[in-house]
Amino acid sequence: MPILHAYDGTELAYRLLGEGVPLICLPGGPMRAGGYLGDLGGLSARRQLVVLDLRGTGESAVPDDPSTYRRDRLVDDVEALREHLGQERVDLLAHSASAGLAALYAARHPQRLRSLVLIAPGTRAVGTEVTGQDRRGAGELRRDEPRYAAGRGAPEATRPGRDAGEVTSAAEPFTHGRRGAHAATTSGQTDSGAARVHCRDGAFDPTATAAALRDVTAPVLVLAGEYDGGPTPDRAAELAALFPNAEFAVQRGAAHYPWLDDPGAFVRTVEAFLDPDVLSVQAGGIRLAHRAWGDPSAPPVVLVHGRCGDSRTWTRIAGHLADAHRVYAFDFRGHGLSDWPGRYSFELFRDDLHAFLEARNLAGATVVGHSMGAAAACLLAEREPGLIGRLVLEEPPPPFPLDPPRGPAERPDEELDFDWPVVSSTDAQLNEPDPEWWGRIGSITAPTLVIGGGPASRIAQRGLARMAERIPRGRFVTIDAGHLVHTGRPDEFLAELRAFGLA
C-alpha cells in the first residue's frame, strides 16, 4: 500500500482503486480501517478511490501521541493526504462517523474542497444527536419483515461508533437494507481505544462548525438510507440544510451501508453528483439527472430521449441549439443516472416530463421527444394543453396495437445503462395501447411537428401521418434516416427544427 508521512511523522497508508480523478474516501467507525468500504459498490469504475486508513487503523502506523486520534486533529492528516496527492482541490467522500471529520475539514479548508459527499453521515459535529427514538423509529419501518421481531430489542446495537463485529445478528436488520449485506462489512476493524479519544471533550465545537459550514461554497451531497436509524433521513436533511449548496438524497431500501444494499443506485447517485456536467432535481419523488447547455436566460428547449437511451444522445443537437436557446436533456426514470425505481409505463414517463418542467419552471418550453420520449411528450400535451409551447415528435410509436405484437424480449448479458423492466413494461403497452391515447390526441393545442424516419424505420409511417393530421396544428415531415433521425441525419433534423421556428 502507498504510504505518506503526516505532520508528526506518523506513516499513513491508503489504497488506490480504479483510475481517473481522485476521490478521497474517509472510513467511519469511528476509527475503523478503510477496507470495509471495498470499491464502494463499483464506484471505482468511474473514479480513482483513495481510501485512507486513519492513523492507528489498518495498515497505518500507531502514533506516538494518542491524543492525535482526536477528530479535530485528524483534519491535518486529511490535508497531508491532499498535499501528498498534489491536488489543488479535492473531492472528498466520508461515511458515517467520518462525516464529522469531513465537516471539520470543510470548515477549516473550504478553499481546498471541490466537492463533498457525506454518506449516512454522523451529525454530532454540528450538535445533532441521534436518539434512541430515531433508531426505534427506523426499526418500526421494517416491522413487517420476518427478521424484525428477532431484532426489535436491539436497535441500540446499531448506533454509530460500534464496530461491525459488535453488531449482533439480531440487530443486523437495522443496519442493512438487504439481507446478506452484513457479512461484506465485517472485514474492517475498529480501534476502540482510539475511538474513545476520537470523541473526547474538545473534539467538537458544534456552534462554530455549523456556522463555518454556511460559508462552504463547494457542492455537497448528503445521501441517507431510507431505513437508517443513525442518522435517519430527517437528521441527515438537517445536516444538508447547513450547507448553502447542498443536494439531499434518500436511497430507497437502504440503511447504513447503501453501496451494499443497492450498488447500482448508490453509484448512479454519486456519479451524477460528481460529474460537473450533470445536474439533478427531485421531481415527483424521483431524482432526475439532466444536462444543460446555453444561456440560462435564453428561450428553453427540453430534449427527451427514447427507450434504453439517455440524455447523452442529444449532445450534438443540444450543442447547435444552445447558440440561441437554453437546452435541457434529462434521463427518464430507469435510464442513465436517474433513479431506477423498478416500475415503468408511458404514463409514468409522462409524469417525469411534467415534474421536470415544473421543477425547472419551464412552462411554455419547446419539447423535442424521440420515440418513447415523444410518446410521453404527446401524452403530456394531451393532458396539459398550454404547458408545452411547441412540440416536436420524432418517430413516436403511434397509439395503435402492434401488428404483429411483440413477444417476450430476452435480456442481453452485458451491463445495461437502463433498467431492463423498462422493456417488458413498455412492450406490453405498445401491444395494447390505451384507447384514450388516440382519443385525446386532438386536444393538443401546441404547434406540433411530427418527424418520421422513412421506409427504413420500424415505425409505421402511415400511422405518424395520421397522428399529424389529427393534431389541430400538426405537420408531418419525413427524413430518410430510419428510427434514429437526430443521430443519423443531424443536419437535416436541425434544418427541420429551424423551419419549425427554432432559431
XYZ file of C-alpha atoms in Angstrom:
503
model
C 0.000 0.000 0.000
C 1.218 3.557 -0.677
C 2.446 5.491 2.356
C 2.651 9.159 3.267
C 4.030 10.867 6.353
C 1.739 13.044 8.440
C 2.785 16.320 10.089
C 4.187 14.434 13.125
C 5.942 11.747 11.084
C 3.237 9.078 11.527
C 3.038 6.807 8.492
C -0.416 6.792 6.921
C -1.420 4.081 4.447
C -4.010 4.362 1.706
C -5.420 2.215 -1.095
C -5.813 3.231 -4.719
C -8.743 1.638 -6.552
C -9.600 2.433 -10.157
C -8.427 5.260 -12.376
C -9.459 8.816 -13.082
C -9.867 11.897 -10.941
C -9.023 11.035 -7.307
C -11.813 10.804 -4.742
C -10.506 10.738 -1.162
C -12.599 8.330 0.937
C -12.705 8.505 4.746
C -13.981 5.432 6.634
C -16.342 5.653 9.573
C -16.402 3.703 12.807
C -15.131 5.960 14.259
C -11.523 4.871 13.772
C -12.290 1.909 11.563
C -9.910 0.668 8.870
C -10.956 1.562 5.343
C -11.131 -1.983 3.952
C -14.860 -2.314 4.656
C -15.601 0.364 2.056
C -14.450 -2.030 -0.680
C -14.834 -0.355 -4.066
C -17.999 1.436 -2.896
C -20.341 -0.648 -4.984
C -18.310 -0.250 -8.172
C -17.693 3.491 -7.910
C -14.025 2.726 -8.666
C -15.057 2.099 -12.277
C -15.858 5.813 -12.524
C -13.293 7.453 -10.229
C -9.972 6.634 -8.589
C -10.799 5.921 -4.956
C -8.130 6.985 -2.456
C -9.162 5.066 0.674
C -7.302 6.286 3.746
C -6.597 4.142 6.800
C -6.800 6.687 9.607
C -3.787 6.705 11.921
C -3.680 3.669 14.157
C -6.071 1.641 11.951
C -5.495 -0.875 9.181
C -2.022 -0.507 7.679
C -1.384 2.956 9.095
C 1.051 3.332 11.988
C 0.129 3.910 15.623
C 1.115 7.481 16.556
C 3.457 8.253 19.421
C 0.914 10.683 20.854
C -2.530 9.059 21.368
C -4.170 12.484 21.664
C -3.730 12.862 17.900
C -6.634 10.434 17.442
C -8.968 13.282 18.370
C -11.216 14.131 15.464
C -10.244 17.791 15.131
C -6.552 16.807 14.979
C -7.176 14.265 12.207
C -8.052 17.172 9.909
C -4.307 17.698 9.454
C -3.947 14.118 8.198
C -6.555 14.720 5.501
C -4.753 17.893 4.472
C -1.452 15.987 4.376
C -3.034 13.451 2.011
C -4.248 16.231 -0.279
C -0.754 17.712 -0.430
C 0.750 14.258 -0.970
C -1.546 13.671 -3.954
C -0.563 17.032 -5.426
C -4.173 18.177 -5.749
C -5.001 21.878 -5.515
C -8.580 20.971 -4.598
C -10.094 17.597 -3.774
C -13.319 15.661 -3.971
C -13.916 14.176 -0.532
C -16.259 11.328 0.467
C -16.918 10.364 4.071
C -19.028 7.605 5.574
C -20.808 7.593 8.915
C -18.675 8.948 11.787
C -16.086 10.405 9.404
C -18.688 12.860 8.142
C -17.782 14.863 11.228
C -14.111 14.790 10.233
C -15.047 15.844 6.702
C -17.199 18.679 8.075
C -14.280 19.931 10.175
C -12.020 19.740 7.108
C -14.559 21.695 5.053
C -14.824 24.323 7.788
C -11.056 24.713 8.123
C -10.040 24.349 4.447
C -13.046 25.424 2.331
C -10.771 26.630 -0.477
C -9.287 23.118 -0.824
C -12.637 21.433 -1.346
C -14.003 20.845 -4.846
C -16.939 18.731 -3.679
C -18.075 16.831 -0.597
C -20.073 13.581 -0.394
C -21.454 12.557 3.015
C -22.831 9.003 3.155
C -25.116 8.015 6.071
C -23.391 10.861 7.893
C -22.784 11.224 11.584
C -24.173 14.554 12.786
C -22.596 15.017 16.216
C -20.029 17.530 14.952
C -22.843 20.024 14.264
C -24.685 19.344 17.507
C -27.370 16.979 16.212
C -27.543 13.822 18.293
C -29.076 10.598 17.038
C -31.586 9.443 19.629
C -32.885 6.079 20.696
C -36.247 7.119 19.288
C -34.594 7.688 15.908
C -33.288 4.124 15.883
C -36.524 2.627 17.139
C -38.474 4.583 14.537
C -36.214 3.260 11.780
C -36.793 -0.271 13.042
C -40.539 0.228 13.069
C -40.417 0.923 9.324
C -39.469 -2.736 8.924
C -41.871 -4.280 11.369
C -43.403 -6.483 8.658
C -40.099 -8.198 7.886
C -39.675 -11.672 9.447
C -36.292 -10.567 10.825
C -37.773 -7.618 12.666
C -39.233 -9.486 15.630
C -35.875 -11.059 16.496
C -34.067 -7.730 16.386
C -36.733 -5.494 17.850
C -34.975 -5.135 21.172
C -31.576 -4.403 19.690
C -31.688 -1.073 17.821
C -29.199 0.471 20.249
C -26.601 -2.003 18.985
C -26.589 -0.203 15.651
C -25.599 3.200 16.972
C -22.766 4.870 15.019
C -19.391 4.071 16.505
C -19.995 0.387 17.104
C -17.587 -1.972 15.373
C -19.167 -4.293 12.810
C -18.105 -7.271 14.927
C -20.106 -5.933 17.861
C -23.370 -5.752 15.945
C -25.368 -8.834 16.866
C -27.216 -10.914 14.345
C -30.452 -9.727 15.947
C -29.535 -6.085 15.286
C -28.305 -6.697 11.738
C -31.662 -5.871 10.088
C -31.431 -2.323 11.429
C -28.017 -1.676 9.880
C -28.511 -3.140 6.393
C -31.368 -2.811 3.966
C -30.558 -6.023 2.122
C -30.246 -9.419 3.731
C -26.723 -10.812 3.427
C -25.030 -7.416 3.089
C -23.757 -7.512 6.675
C -21.110 -10.145 6.012
C -19.457 -7.933 3.455
C -18.820 -5.226 6.077
C -17.088 -7.279 8.757
C -13.572 -7.190 7.292
C -12.771 -3.777 8.826
C -11.674 -3.437 12.437
C -12.162 -0.568 14.829
C -9.574 0.517 17.378
C -11.863 1.029 20.367
C -9.200 2.886 22.364
C -8.600 5.286 19.514
C -12.359 5.680 19.072
C -12.701 6.846 22.680
C -10.025 9.502 22.147
C -11.590 10.417 18.808
C -14.711 11.783 20.504
C -13.042 13.177 23.634
C -14.065 16.563 25.015
C -12.669 19.324 22.864
C -13.042 17.424 19.583
C -16.300 19.239 18.823
C -17.450 22.836 18.748
C -20.872 22.356 17.147
C -21.860 26.009 17.120
C -18.659 27.146 15.430
C -18.667 24.216 12.973
C -22.286 24.754 11.925
C -21.597 28.450 11.381
C -18.471 27.723 9.322
C -20.323 25.258 7.075
C -22.625 28.061 5.934
C -19.601 29.600 4.215
C -18.644 26.408 2.333
C -19.446 27.115 -1.309
C -18.398 23.734 -2.737
C -21.277 21.469 -3.828
C -22.276 18.919 -1.191
C -24.215 15.665 -1.491
C -25.797 14.219 1.643
C -27.023 10.667 0.997
C -29.123 8.895 3.613
C -30.555 5.385 3.715
C -34.328 5.088 3.946
C -34.089 2.579 6.799
C -31.074 4.002 8.597
C -31.569 4.886 12.256
C -28.288 6.713 12.696
C -28.842 9.072 11.018
C -32.443 8.941 9.918
C -33.172 10.792 6.674
C -34.646 13.642 8.734
C -31.413 14.065 10.720
C -29.338 13.878 7.549
C -31.554 16.538 5.963
C -30.852 18.834 8.908
C -27.136 18.459 8.182
C -27.647 19.157 4.476
C -29.529 22.352 5.337
C -26.377 23.811 6.897
C -24.584 23.954 3.542
C -25.530 26.694 1.054
C -25.031 24.425 -1.980
C -26.220 21.002 -0.855
C -28.130 18.236 -2.591
C -30.005 15.772 -0.388
C -30.961 12.261 -1.475
C -32.531 9.250 0.210
C -31.669 5.815 -1.175
C -34.754 3.658 -1.038
C -34.438 0.274 0.599
C -31.013 1.125 2.042
C -29.808 1.519 5.607
C -26.339 2.459 6.891
C -24.335 0.872 4.053
C -26.143 1.977 0.879
C -23.406 0.815 -1.508
C -24.048 -2.742 -0.300
C -27.836 -2.563 -0.222
C -28.110 -1.412 -3.853
C -24.745 -0.772 -5.533
C -26.300 0.478 -8.770
C -28.497 3.071 -7.089
C -25.598 4.247 -4.953
C -23.167 4.620 -7.850
C -25.691 6.390 -10.074
C -26.454 8.965 -7.392
C -22.825 9.655 -6.503
C -21.615 9.600 -10.111
C -24.292 12.077 -11.168
C -23.268 14.389 -8.347
C -19.532 14.178 -9.050
C -19.882 14.741 -12.796
C -19.711 18.540 -13.283
C -21.792 18.256 -16.463
C -24.702 16.519 -14.724
C -27.345 18.190 -12.580
C -30.137 16.569 -10.574
C -33.608 17.572 -9.447
C -36.163 15.819 -7.295
C -39.238 15.640 -9.492
C -42.342 13.802 -8.357
C -40.329 11.852 -5.802
C -37.806 10.658 -8.409
C -34.277 12.006 -8.779
C -33.877 13.014 -12.424
C -30.342 13.585 -13.698
C -30.008 16.076 -16.519
C -27.604 18.153 -18.578
C -27.923 21.766 -19.662
C -26.399 23.956 -22.364
C -26.637 27.597 -23.343
C -27.572 30.886 -21.733
C -29.975 30.353 -18.782
C -31.940 33.412 -19.879
C -32.496 32.157 -23.453
C -35.785 30.523 -24.577
C -35.918 26.966 -23.180
C -35.877 23.726 -25.165
C -36.248 20.325 -23.471
C -34.879 17.258 -25.309
C -36.434 13.926 -24.326
C -34.681 10.650 -25.147
C -36.067 7.329 -26.309
C -36.281 3.927 -24.641
C -32.954 2.457 -23.476
C -31.171 5.754 -24.173
C -30.318 8.744 -22.020
C -29.632 12.454 -22.261
C -26.244 11.950 -23.936
C -27.947 11.001 -27.199
C -28.789 14.692 -27.652
C -25.272 16.117 -27.180
C -24.714 17.134 -30.803
C -28.198 18.564 -31.309
C -28.011 20.414 -27.988
C -24.703 21.990 -28.929
C -26.267 23.554 -32.022
C -29.494 24.643 -30.340
C -27.566 26.222 -27.452
C -26.498 29.099 -29.693
C -29.961 30.610 -29.255
C -31.642 28.546 -26.501
C -31.254 27.232 -23.001
C -31.284 23.498 -23.692
C -32.099 20.769 -21.181
C -31.895 16.991 -21.638
C -32.817 14.675 -18.772
C -32.672 10.945 -18.089
C -36.069 9.322 -17.566
C -36.546 7.113 -14.526
C -34.915 3.756 -15.152
C -32.379 5.282 -17.549
C -28.866 6.665 -17.266
C -28.031 8.369 -13.979
C -31.615 8.935 -12.792
C -33.327 6.730 -10.197
C -34.327 3.201 -11.233
C -37.451 2.569 -9.119
C -38.451 -0.640 -10.961
C -41.950 0.434 -12.111
C -42.375 1.872 -15.609
C -45.069 2.912 -18.039
C -45.662 5.585 -20.648
C -47.840 7.385 -18.117
C -45.001 7.423 -15.570
C -42.607 8.768 -18.198
C -45.215 11.423 -18.988
C -45.263 12.296 -15.301
C -41.441 12.512 -15.244
C -41.529 15.069 -18.042
C -44.288 17.019 -16.318
C -42.427 17.027 -12.992
C -39.182 18.063 -14.667
C -40.845 21.015 -16.410
C -42.356 22.101 -13.103
C -39.157 21.611 -11.112
C -37.189 23.786 -13.545
C -40.036 26.265 -14.098
C -40.155 25.541 -17.836
C -43.814 26.066 -18.685
C -44.061 27.138 -22.317
C -40.814 25.437 -23.340
C -40.343 23.737 -26.679
C -40.213 19.960 -26.124
C -38.442 17.688 -28.604
C -39.007 13.989 -27.961
C -37.679 10.843 -29.608
C -39.597 7.547 -29.706
C -40.650 6.695 -26.117
C -39.860 10.260 -25.084
C -42.020 11.559 -27.926
C -44.883 9.367 -26.737
C -44.503 10.734 -23.197
C -44.463 14.301 -24.540
C -47.559 13.606 -26.630
C -49.431 12.239 -23.598
C -48.441 15.294 -21.569
C -49.537 17.699 -24.313
C -52.899 15.897 -24.396
C -53.331 16.121 -20.646
C -51.970 19.636 -20.079
C -52.773 21.822 -23.097
C -50.789 25.030 -22.908
C -47.938 23.631 -20.779
C -45.765 22.963 -23.840
C -45.059 25.852 -26.187
C -44.013 23.878 -29.259
C -43.857 20.130 -29.696
C -41.580 18.006 -31.891
C -42.324 14.279 -32.051
C -39.504 12.278 -33.650
C -40.575 8.745 -34.538
C -43.182 8.337 -31.782
C -44.872 4.925 -31.590
C -48.406 5.539 -32.971
C -51.120 4.723 -30.410
C -52.376 1.667 -32.294
C -51.854 -2.013 -31.339
C -48.695 -3.502 -32.850
C -49.362 -5.958 -35.640
C -47.859 -8.434 -35.087
C -47.475 -7.904 -31.329
C -44.038 -8.094 -29.742
C -43.152 -11.269 -27.921
C -41.073 -11.546 -24.731
C -37.670 -9.849 -25.047
C -34.508 -11.586 -23.841
C -32.215 -9.559 -21.627
C -28.672 -9.100 -23.010
C -25.815 -10.447 -20.917
C -23.843 -7.203 -20.732
C -24.217 -4.426 -18.179
C -27.000 -2.054 -19.210
C -27.376 1.709 -18.863
C -31.100 1.257 -18.253
C -33.321 -0.903 -16.075
C -34.399 -3.993 -18.033
C -38.043 -3.992 -16.788
C -38.492 -0.821 -18.884
C -38.594 -3.061 -21.967
C -41.211 -5.565 -20.832
C -43.418 -2.871 -19.302
C -43.484 -0.668 -22.392
C -43.744 -3.602 -24.827
C -46.966 -4.641 -23.114
C -48.381 -1.146 -23.601
C -47.263 -0.985 -27.224
C -49.060 -4.259 -27.893
C -52.260 -2.961 -26.291
C -52.172 0.831 -26.016
C -54.783 2.688 -24.013
C -57.516 3.819 -26.487
C -57.584 7.143 -24.652
C -54.168 7.993 -26.127
C -55.661 8.218 -29.608
C -58.962 9.578 -28.385
C -57.370 12.654 -26.799
C -54.753 13.438 -29.431
C -56.978 16.100 -30.966
C -56.801 18.072 -27.709
C -53.144 19.013 -28.301
C -53.033 22.775 -28.794
C -49.281 23.273 -29.254
C -47.889 23.660 -32.784
C -46.591 20.160 -33.464
C -44.010 18.790 -35.876
C -44.045 15.016 -36.395
C -40.809 13.688 -37.923
C -40.739 10.234 -39.479
C -37.653 8.246 -40.422
C -38.984 6.983 -43.743
C -39.059 3.440 -45.178
C -36.044 2.258 -43.129
C -37.874 2.951 -39.863
C -39.535 0.209 -37.864
C -42.330 2.686 -37.060
C -45.322 2.620 -39.420
C -45.020 5.928 -41.247
C -48.692 5.957 -42.190
C -49.552 5.987 -38.507
C -47.309 9.006 -37.961
C -49.007 10.851 -40.767
C -52.398 10.074 -39.203
C -51.169 11.474 -35.869
C -50.086 14.739 -37.501
C -53.428 15.021 -39.308
C -55.365 14.515 -36.068
C -53.415 17.218 -34.175
C -55.042 20.575 -34.992
C -51.732 22.380 -35.597
C -49.738 19.336 -36.657
C -47.399 18.848 -39.591
C -45.628 15.696 -40.801
C -42.221 15.556 -42.491
C -40.004 12.652 -43.480
C -36.221 12.403 -43.174
C -34.984 9.140 -44.680
C -32.818 8.080 -41.737
C -34.581 5.170 -40.074
C -35.632 5.340 -36.429
C -32.662 7.392 -35.129
C -33.244 10.531 -37.141
C -31.492 13.066 -34.894
C -28.327 10.950 -34.694
C -28.366 9.543 -38.221
C -29.163 12.782 -40.085
C -28.499 15.583 -37.569
C -28.095 18.376 -40.128
C -31.413 17.605 -41.796
C -33.058 17.207 -38.406
C -31.794 20.644 -37.345
C -32.956 22.143 -40.625
C -36.493 20.928 -39.946
C -36.334 22.375 -36.422
C -35.291 25.738 -37.862
C -38.119 25.609 -40.401
C -40.455 24.881 -37.474
C -39.393 28.094 -35.764
C -36.384 27.187 -33.601
C -33.529 29.594 -34.292
